[in-house]
Coordinates of C-alpha atoms in Angstrom, one line a residue:
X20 CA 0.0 0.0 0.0
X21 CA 3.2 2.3 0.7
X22 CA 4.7 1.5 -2.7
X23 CA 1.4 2.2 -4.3
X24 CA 0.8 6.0 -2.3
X25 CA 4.1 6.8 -3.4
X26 CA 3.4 5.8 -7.0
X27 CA 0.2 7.8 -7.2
X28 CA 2.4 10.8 -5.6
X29 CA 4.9 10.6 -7.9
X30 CA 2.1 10.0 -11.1
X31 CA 0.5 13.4 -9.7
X32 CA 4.2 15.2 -9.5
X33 CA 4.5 14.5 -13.1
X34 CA 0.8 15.7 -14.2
X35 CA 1.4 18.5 -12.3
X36 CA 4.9 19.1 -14.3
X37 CA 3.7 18.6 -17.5
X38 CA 0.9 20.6 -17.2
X39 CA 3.2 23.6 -15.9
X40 CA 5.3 23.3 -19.0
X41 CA 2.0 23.3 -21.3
X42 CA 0.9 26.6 -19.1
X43 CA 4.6 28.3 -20.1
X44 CA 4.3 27.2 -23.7
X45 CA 0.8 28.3 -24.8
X46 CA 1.6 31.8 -23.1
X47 CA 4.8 32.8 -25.3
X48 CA 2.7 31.3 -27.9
X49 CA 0.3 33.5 -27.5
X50 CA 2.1 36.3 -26.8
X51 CA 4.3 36.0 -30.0
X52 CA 1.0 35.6 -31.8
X53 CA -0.6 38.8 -29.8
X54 CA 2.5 40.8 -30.6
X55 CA 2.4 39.7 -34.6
X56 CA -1.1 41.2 -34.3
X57 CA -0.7 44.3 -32.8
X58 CA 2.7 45.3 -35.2
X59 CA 0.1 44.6 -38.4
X60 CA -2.7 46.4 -36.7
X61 CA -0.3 49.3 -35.7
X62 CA 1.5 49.2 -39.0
X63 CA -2.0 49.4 -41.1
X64 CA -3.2 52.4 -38.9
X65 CA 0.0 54.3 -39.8
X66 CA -0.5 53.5 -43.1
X67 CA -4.1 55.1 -43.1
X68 CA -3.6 58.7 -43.5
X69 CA -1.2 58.0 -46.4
X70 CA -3.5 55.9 -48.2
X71 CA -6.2 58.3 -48.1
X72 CA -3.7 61.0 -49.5
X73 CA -2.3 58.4 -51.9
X74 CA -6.1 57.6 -53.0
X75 CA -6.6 61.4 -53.2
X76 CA -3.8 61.8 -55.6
X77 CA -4.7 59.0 -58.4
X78 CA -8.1 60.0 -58.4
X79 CA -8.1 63.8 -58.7
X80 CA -4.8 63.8 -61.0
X81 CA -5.7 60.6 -63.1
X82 CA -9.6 61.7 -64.0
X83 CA -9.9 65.3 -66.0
X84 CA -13.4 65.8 -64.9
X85 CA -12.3 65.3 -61.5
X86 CA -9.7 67.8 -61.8
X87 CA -12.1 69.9 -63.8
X88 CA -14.8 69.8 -61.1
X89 CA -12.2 70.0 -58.2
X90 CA -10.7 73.5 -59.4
X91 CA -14.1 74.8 -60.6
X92 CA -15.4 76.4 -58.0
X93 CA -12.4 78.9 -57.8
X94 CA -13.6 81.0 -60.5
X95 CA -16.7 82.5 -58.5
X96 CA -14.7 83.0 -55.5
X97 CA -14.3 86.3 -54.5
X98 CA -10.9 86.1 -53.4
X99 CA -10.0 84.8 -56.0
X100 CA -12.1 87.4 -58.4
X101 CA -10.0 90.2 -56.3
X102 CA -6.8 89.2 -56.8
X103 CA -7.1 88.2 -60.6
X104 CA -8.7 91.6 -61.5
X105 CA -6.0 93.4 -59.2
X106 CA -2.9 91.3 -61.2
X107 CA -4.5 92.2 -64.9
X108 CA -4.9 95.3 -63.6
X109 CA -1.5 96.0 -62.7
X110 CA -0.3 94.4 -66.1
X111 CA -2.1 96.3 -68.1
X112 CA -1.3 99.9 -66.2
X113 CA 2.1 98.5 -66.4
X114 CA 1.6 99.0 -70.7
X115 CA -0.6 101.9 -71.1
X116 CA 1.0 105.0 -71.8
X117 CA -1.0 107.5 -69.4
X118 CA 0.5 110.7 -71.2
X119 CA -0.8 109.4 -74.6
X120 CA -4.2 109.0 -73.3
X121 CA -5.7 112.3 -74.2
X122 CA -2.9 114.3 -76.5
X123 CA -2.8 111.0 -78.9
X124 CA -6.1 110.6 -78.7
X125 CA -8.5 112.6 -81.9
X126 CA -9.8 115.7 -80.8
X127 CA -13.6 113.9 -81.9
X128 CA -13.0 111.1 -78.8
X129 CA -11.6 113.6 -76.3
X130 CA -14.8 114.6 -74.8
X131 CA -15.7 111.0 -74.9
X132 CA -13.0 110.1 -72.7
X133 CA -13.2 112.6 -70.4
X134 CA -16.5 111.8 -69.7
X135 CA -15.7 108.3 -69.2
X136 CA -12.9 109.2 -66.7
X137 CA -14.2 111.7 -64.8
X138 CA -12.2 114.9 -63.8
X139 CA -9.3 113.2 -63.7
X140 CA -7.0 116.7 -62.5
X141 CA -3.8 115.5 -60.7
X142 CA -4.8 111.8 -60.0
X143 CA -5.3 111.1 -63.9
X144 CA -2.9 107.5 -63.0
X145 CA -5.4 106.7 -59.7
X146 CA -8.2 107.3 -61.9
X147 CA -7.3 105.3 -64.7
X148 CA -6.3 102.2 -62.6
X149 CA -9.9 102.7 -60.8
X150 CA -11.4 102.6 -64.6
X151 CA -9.2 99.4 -65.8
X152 CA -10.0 97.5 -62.2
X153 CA -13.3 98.2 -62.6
X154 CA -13.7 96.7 -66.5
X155 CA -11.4 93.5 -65.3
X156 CA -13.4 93.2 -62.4
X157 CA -16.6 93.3 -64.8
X158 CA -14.7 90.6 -67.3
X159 CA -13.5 88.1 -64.1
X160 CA -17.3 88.5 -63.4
X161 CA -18.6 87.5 -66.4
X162 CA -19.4 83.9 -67.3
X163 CA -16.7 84.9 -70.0
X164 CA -13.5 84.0 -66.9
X165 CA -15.7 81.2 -66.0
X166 CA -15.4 79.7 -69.3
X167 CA -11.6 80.4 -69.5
X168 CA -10.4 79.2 -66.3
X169 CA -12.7 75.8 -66.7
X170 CA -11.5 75.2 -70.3
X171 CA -7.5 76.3 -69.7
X172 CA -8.3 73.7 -66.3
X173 CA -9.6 70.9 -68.7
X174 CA -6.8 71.0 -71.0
X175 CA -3.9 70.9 -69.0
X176 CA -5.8 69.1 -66.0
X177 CA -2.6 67.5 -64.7
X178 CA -1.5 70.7 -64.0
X179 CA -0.4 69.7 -60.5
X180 CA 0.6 67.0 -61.8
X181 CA 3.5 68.7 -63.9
X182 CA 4.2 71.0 -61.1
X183 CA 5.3 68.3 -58.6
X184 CA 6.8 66.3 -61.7
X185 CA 8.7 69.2 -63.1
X186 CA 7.7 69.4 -66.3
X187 CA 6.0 72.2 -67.4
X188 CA 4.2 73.8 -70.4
X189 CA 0.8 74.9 -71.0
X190 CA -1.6 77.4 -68.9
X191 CA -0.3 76.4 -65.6
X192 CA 3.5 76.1 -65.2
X193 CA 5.8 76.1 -62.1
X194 CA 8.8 78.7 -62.4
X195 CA 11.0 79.3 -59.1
X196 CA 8.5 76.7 -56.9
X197 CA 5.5 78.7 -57.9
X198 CA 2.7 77.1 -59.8
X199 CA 0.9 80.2 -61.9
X200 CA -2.1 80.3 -64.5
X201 CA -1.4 83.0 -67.5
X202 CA -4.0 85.4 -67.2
X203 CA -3.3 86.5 -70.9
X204 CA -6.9 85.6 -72.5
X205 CA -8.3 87.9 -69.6
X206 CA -6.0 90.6 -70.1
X207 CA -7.1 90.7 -74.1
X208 CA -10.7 90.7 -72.2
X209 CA -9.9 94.0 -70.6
X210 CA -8.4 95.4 -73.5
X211 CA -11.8 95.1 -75.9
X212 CA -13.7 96.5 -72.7
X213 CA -11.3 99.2 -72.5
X214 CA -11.7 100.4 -76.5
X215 CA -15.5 99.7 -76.4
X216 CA -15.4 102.2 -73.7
X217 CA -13.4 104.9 -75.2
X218 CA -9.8 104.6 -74.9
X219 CA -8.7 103.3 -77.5
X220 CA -5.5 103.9 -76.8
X221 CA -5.4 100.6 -75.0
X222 CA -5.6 98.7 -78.5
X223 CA -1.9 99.5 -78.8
X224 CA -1.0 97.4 -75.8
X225 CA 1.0 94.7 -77.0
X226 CA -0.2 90.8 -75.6
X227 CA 1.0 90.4 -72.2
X228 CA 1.2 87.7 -70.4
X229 CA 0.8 87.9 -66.8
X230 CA 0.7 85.0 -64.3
X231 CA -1.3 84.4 -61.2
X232 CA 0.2 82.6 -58.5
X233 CA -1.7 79.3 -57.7
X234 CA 0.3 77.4 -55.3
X235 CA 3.7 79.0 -53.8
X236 CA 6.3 76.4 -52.2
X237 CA 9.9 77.5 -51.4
X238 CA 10.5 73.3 -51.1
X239 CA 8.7 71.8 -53.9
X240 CA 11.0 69.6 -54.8
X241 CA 11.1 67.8 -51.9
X242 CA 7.3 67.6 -52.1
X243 CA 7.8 66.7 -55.5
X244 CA 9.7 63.3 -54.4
X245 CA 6.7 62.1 -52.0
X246 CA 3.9 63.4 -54.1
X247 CA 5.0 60.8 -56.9
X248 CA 5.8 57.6 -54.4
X249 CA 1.8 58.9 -53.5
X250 CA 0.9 58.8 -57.1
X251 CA 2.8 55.7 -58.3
X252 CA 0.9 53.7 -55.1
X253 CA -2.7 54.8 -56.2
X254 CA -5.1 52.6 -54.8
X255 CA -2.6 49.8 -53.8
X256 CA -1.7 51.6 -50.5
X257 CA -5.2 51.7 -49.2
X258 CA -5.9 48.1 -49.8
X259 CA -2.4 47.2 -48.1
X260 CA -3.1 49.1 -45.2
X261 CA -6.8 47.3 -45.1
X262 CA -5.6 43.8 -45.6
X263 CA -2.7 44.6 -43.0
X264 CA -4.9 45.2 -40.3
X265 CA -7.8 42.5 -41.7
X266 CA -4.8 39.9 -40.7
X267 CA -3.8 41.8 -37.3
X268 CA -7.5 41.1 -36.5
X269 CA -7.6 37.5 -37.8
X270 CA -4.4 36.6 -35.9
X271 CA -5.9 38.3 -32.5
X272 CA -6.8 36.0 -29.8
X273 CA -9.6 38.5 -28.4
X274 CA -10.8 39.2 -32.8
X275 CA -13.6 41.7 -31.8
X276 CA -11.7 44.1 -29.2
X277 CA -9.0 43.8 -32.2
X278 CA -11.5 44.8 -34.6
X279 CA -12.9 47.7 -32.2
X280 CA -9.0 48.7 -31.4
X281 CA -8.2 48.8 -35.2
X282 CA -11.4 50.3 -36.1
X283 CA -10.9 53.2 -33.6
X284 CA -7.0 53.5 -34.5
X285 CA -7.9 54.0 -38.2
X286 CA -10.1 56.3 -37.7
X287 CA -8.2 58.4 -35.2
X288 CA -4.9 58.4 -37.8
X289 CA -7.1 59.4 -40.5
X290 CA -8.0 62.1 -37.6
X291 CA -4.7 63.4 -37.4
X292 CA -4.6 64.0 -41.2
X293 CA -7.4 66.1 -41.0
X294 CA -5.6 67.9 -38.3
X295 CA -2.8 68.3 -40.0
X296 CA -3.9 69.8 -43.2
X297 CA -5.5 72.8 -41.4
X298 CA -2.5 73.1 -39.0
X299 CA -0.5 73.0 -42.7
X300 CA -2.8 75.7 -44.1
X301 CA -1.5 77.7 -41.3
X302 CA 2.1 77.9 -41.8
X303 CA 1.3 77.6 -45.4
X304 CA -0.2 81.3 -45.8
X305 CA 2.4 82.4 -43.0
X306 CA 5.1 81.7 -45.2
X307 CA 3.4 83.8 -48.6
X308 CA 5.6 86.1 -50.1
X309 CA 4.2 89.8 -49.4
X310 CA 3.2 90.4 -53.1
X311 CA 0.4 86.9 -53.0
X312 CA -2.8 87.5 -51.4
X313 CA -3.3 85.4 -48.2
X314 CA -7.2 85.2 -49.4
X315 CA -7.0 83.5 -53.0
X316 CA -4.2 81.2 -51.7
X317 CA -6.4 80.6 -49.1
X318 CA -9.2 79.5 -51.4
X319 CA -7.0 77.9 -53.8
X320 CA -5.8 75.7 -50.9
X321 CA -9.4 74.9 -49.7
X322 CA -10.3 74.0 -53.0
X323 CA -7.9 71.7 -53.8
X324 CA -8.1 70.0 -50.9
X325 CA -11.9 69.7 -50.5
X326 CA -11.8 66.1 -51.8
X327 CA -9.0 64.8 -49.4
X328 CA -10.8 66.3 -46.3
X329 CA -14.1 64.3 -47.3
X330 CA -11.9 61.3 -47.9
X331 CA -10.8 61.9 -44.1
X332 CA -14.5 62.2 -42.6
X333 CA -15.7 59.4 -44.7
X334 CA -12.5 57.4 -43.1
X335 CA -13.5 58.4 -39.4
X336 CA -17.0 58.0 -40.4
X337 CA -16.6 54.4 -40.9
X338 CA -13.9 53.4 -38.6
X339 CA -16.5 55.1 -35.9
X340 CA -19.5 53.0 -37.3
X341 CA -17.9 49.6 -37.2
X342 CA -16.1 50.2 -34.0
X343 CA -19.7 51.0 -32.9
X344 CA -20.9 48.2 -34.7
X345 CA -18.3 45.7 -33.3
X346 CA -19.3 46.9 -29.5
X347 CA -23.0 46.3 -29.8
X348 CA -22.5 43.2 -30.7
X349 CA -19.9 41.6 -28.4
X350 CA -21.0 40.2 -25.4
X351 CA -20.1 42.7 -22.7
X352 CA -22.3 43.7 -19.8
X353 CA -23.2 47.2 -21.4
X354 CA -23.8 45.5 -24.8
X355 CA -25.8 43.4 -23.5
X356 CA -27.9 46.3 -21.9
X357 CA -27.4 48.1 -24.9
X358 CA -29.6 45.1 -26.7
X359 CA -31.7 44.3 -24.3
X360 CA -33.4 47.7 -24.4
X361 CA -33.7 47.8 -27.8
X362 CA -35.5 44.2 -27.6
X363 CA -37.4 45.7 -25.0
X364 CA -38.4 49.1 -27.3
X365 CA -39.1 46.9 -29.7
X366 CA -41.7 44.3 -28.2
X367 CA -43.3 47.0 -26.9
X368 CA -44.2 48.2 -29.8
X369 CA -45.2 45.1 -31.5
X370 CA -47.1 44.7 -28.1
X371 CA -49.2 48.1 -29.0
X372 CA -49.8 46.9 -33.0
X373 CA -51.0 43.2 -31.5
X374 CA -53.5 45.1 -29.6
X375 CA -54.6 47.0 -32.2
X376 CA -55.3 44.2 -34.0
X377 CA -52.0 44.7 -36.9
X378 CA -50.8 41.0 -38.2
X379 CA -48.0 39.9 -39.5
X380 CA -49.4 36.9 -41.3
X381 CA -47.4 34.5 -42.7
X382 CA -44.5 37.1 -43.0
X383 CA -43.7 37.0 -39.1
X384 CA -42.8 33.1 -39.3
X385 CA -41.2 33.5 -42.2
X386 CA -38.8 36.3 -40.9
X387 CA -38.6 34.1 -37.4
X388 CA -37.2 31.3 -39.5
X389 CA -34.6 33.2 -42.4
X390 CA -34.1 36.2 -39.6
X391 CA -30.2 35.3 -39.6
X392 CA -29.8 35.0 -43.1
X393 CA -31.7 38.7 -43.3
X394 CA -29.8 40.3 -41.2
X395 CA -26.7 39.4 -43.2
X396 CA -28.4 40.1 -46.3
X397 CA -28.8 43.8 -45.0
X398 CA -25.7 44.1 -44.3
X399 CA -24.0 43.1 -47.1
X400 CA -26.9 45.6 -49.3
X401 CA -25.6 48.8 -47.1
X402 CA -22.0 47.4 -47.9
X403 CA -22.6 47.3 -51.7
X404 CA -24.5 50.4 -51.2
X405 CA -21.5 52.3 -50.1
X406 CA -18.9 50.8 -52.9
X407 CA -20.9 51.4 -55.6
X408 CA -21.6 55.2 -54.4
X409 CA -19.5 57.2 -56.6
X410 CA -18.2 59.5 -54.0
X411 CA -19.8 59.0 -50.5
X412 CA -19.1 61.2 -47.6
X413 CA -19.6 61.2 -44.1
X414 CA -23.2 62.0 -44.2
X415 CA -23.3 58.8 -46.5
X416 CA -21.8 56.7 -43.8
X417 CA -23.8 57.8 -41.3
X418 CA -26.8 57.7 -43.3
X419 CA -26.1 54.2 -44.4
X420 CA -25.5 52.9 -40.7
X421 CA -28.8 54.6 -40.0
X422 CA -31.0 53.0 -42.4
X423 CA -29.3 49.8 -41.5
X424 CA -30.0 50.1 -37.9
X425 CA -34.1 50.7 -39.5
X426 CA -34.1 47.7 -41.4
X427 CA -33.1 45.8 -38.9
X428 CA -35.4 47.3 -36.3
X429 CA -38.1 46.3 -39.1
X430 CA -36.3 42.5 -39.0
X431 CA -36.9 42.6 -35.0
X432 CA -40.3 43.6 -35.3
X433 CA -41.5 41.1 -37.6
X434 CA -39.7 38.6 -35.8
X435 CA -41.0 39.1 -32.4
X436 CA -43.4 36.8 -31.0
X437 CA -46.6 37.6 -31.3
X438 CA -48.9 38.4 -27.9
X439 CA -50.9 35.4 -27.2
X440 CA -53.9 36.8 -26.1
X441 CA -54.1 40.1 -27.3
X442 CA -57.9 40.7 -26.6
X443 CA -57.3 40.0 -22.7
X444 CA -54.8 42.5 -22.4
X445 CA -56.0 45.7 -20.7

């Protein structure tokens, strides 16, 4: 009986051994696999605010009606207006010969032109420039700039493009890190105003060709370096970042906090883009020359930009959503509540239609019995909804989740059970 006790003590000693060495092998396991995880979840959230920029790029420099519909806008802003008409206006001051305005002029158009001017006395120059603004204000005005600016835009639509490339040519050049737009078509504008008006003296200004400063960047070429890497990745980068932290959630041991941790990390990088273009528009207009209105750079910075900040909202707007979406459904305590109430708001109501006498019919039992396979057929629809939107926002994110969370209130509802004696309820 001794020998016996002492091999049943030394049996236990050994299960006891070997199932401390399984306990110290599963953890480093684990851990190496946690830590695999968290590096590809990590590294796919870093990658996030890039591969919105990078997605940015290829779509509004590879589509012209992008570009076109990106930069459109520009002409009817009023900074912009301002600053156009105050650049032709100087150019073409800079060509008119003031002293030649009445003694070359025919004695027939003198009175003509002095109406038009006013009494001009000693500030004939100040009253001139106040003439010409006016007309080029009247010709950035007219539908006539809007039709310049879009068609110049459409033509050489990689216009950025060749500014962060280097090559130039075309309407919109870069010369000394400065992207411009020749203002030239509006200046020969001016000019017909100008004789139509009386001085005809402006006829004999010879074509000039004046630039307007579109984007001003002392280092462009450095720019110029990451702006192609962005271009050349394209789409690729967003989809690497995606699948990068798709595998950092498969490889989790706990797969829905991963997804609520990677949900709420992309979103929050994406943040800091967002942040960091309007900290960026900042020290961009800071560092303006004196000569380039703060305004239209301003608005040319907005504009081209617009795009890549809805790119960010949608990005939070969805990492927020499935975040949300992950919580709801996991099986913590305030989840649970979470659902519960919602179960609860909803047999109430179908509590209130039973008693006043609304059926189902044969739809209830039918939802009771396919209710899973709706509820995934729902959710793929708002899925395909959202990829085949041609450029969603936030507002379509949200919107999306909302009509989803509807539908499947609806799903709940028919699925509920039924009261079974509605009549006897008070």
């Amino acid at each position: 009986m001794t020998q016996s006790a002492d091999e049943g003590d030394e049996l236990q000693r050994l299960r006891a051994r070997v199932a401390q060495l399984e306990s110290q092998r599963r953890p480093r396991k684990h851990r190496a696999r946690s830590l695999l995880a968290t590096l590809l979840v990590i590294l796919g959230c870093v990658l996030a605010p890039l591969s919105v920029v990078a997605a940015w790029t290829a779509d509004v420099i590879g589509d012209t009606d992008r570009y076109v519909k990106t930069v459109e806008p520009l002409a009817s802003d009023p900074d912009i207006q301002d600053a156009a008409a105050r650049r032709v206006t100087d150019a073409v001051m800079t060509h008119l010969d003031l002293t030649a305005l009445l003694s070359g002029a025919a004695p027939a158009e003198r009175p003509r032109l002095e109406k038009v001017l006013g009494k001009l006395g000693d500030s004939i120059e100040d009253a001139v420039r106040s003439f010409v603004h006016d007309k080029a204000q009247a010709v950035i005005a007219s539908d006539a700039f809007h039709g310049i600016w879009t068609d110049a835009n459409r033509r050489v639509h990689s216009a950025v493009d060749k500014a962060l490339t280097g090559s130039g040519g075309g309407a919109v050049k870069i010369d000394e890190d400065t992207v411009t737009l020749d203002l030239a078509p509006v200046v020969e504008r001016v000019k017909e105003r100008l004789v139509d008006d009386g001085m005809t003296v402006a006829a004999k200004i010879p074509q000039v060709h004046t630039n307007f400063t579109l984007v001003k960047a002392d280092d462009i070429g450095q720019v110029r370096t990451y702006f192609r890497l962005l271009q050349l990745a394209g789409t690729w980068l967003p989809v690497l970042a995606m699948a990068l932290v798709a595998a950092g959630v498969l490889l989790a041991g706990r797969r829905r906090r991963a997804l609520i941790a990677a949900a709420i990390g992309f979103a929050l990088a994406t943040a800091l883009l967002g942040i960091g273009l309007t900290v960026a528009r900042v020290i961009y207009l800071d560092a303006l020359p004196a000569g380039i209105s703060q305004a239209a750079a301003g608005s040319v910075y907005d504009t081209l930009t617009r795009f890549l900040r809805r790119a960010v909202r949608v990005v939070v707007a969805l990492g927020a959503v499935l975040a949300l979406a992950a919580w709801l459904t996991g099986p913590g305590r305030r989840a649970t509540l979470v659902r519960r109430l919602w179960t609860s708001c909803i047999e109430a109501v179908r509590g209130v239609a039973d008693r006043a006498g609304l059926r189902t019919g044969p739809v209830g039992p039918f939802v009771r019995r396919y209710r899973e396979w709706i509820v995934w057929a729902l959710v793929a629809a708002a899925v395909l909804a959202y990829l085949l939107w041609s450029y969603p926002t936030g507002w379509v994110v949200v919107g999306l989740a909302l009509a989803l969370l509807f539908a499947l209130a609806v799903v709940e509802f028919l699925a509920a059970e039924p009261s079974e004696d509605p009549a006897s309820v008070p």
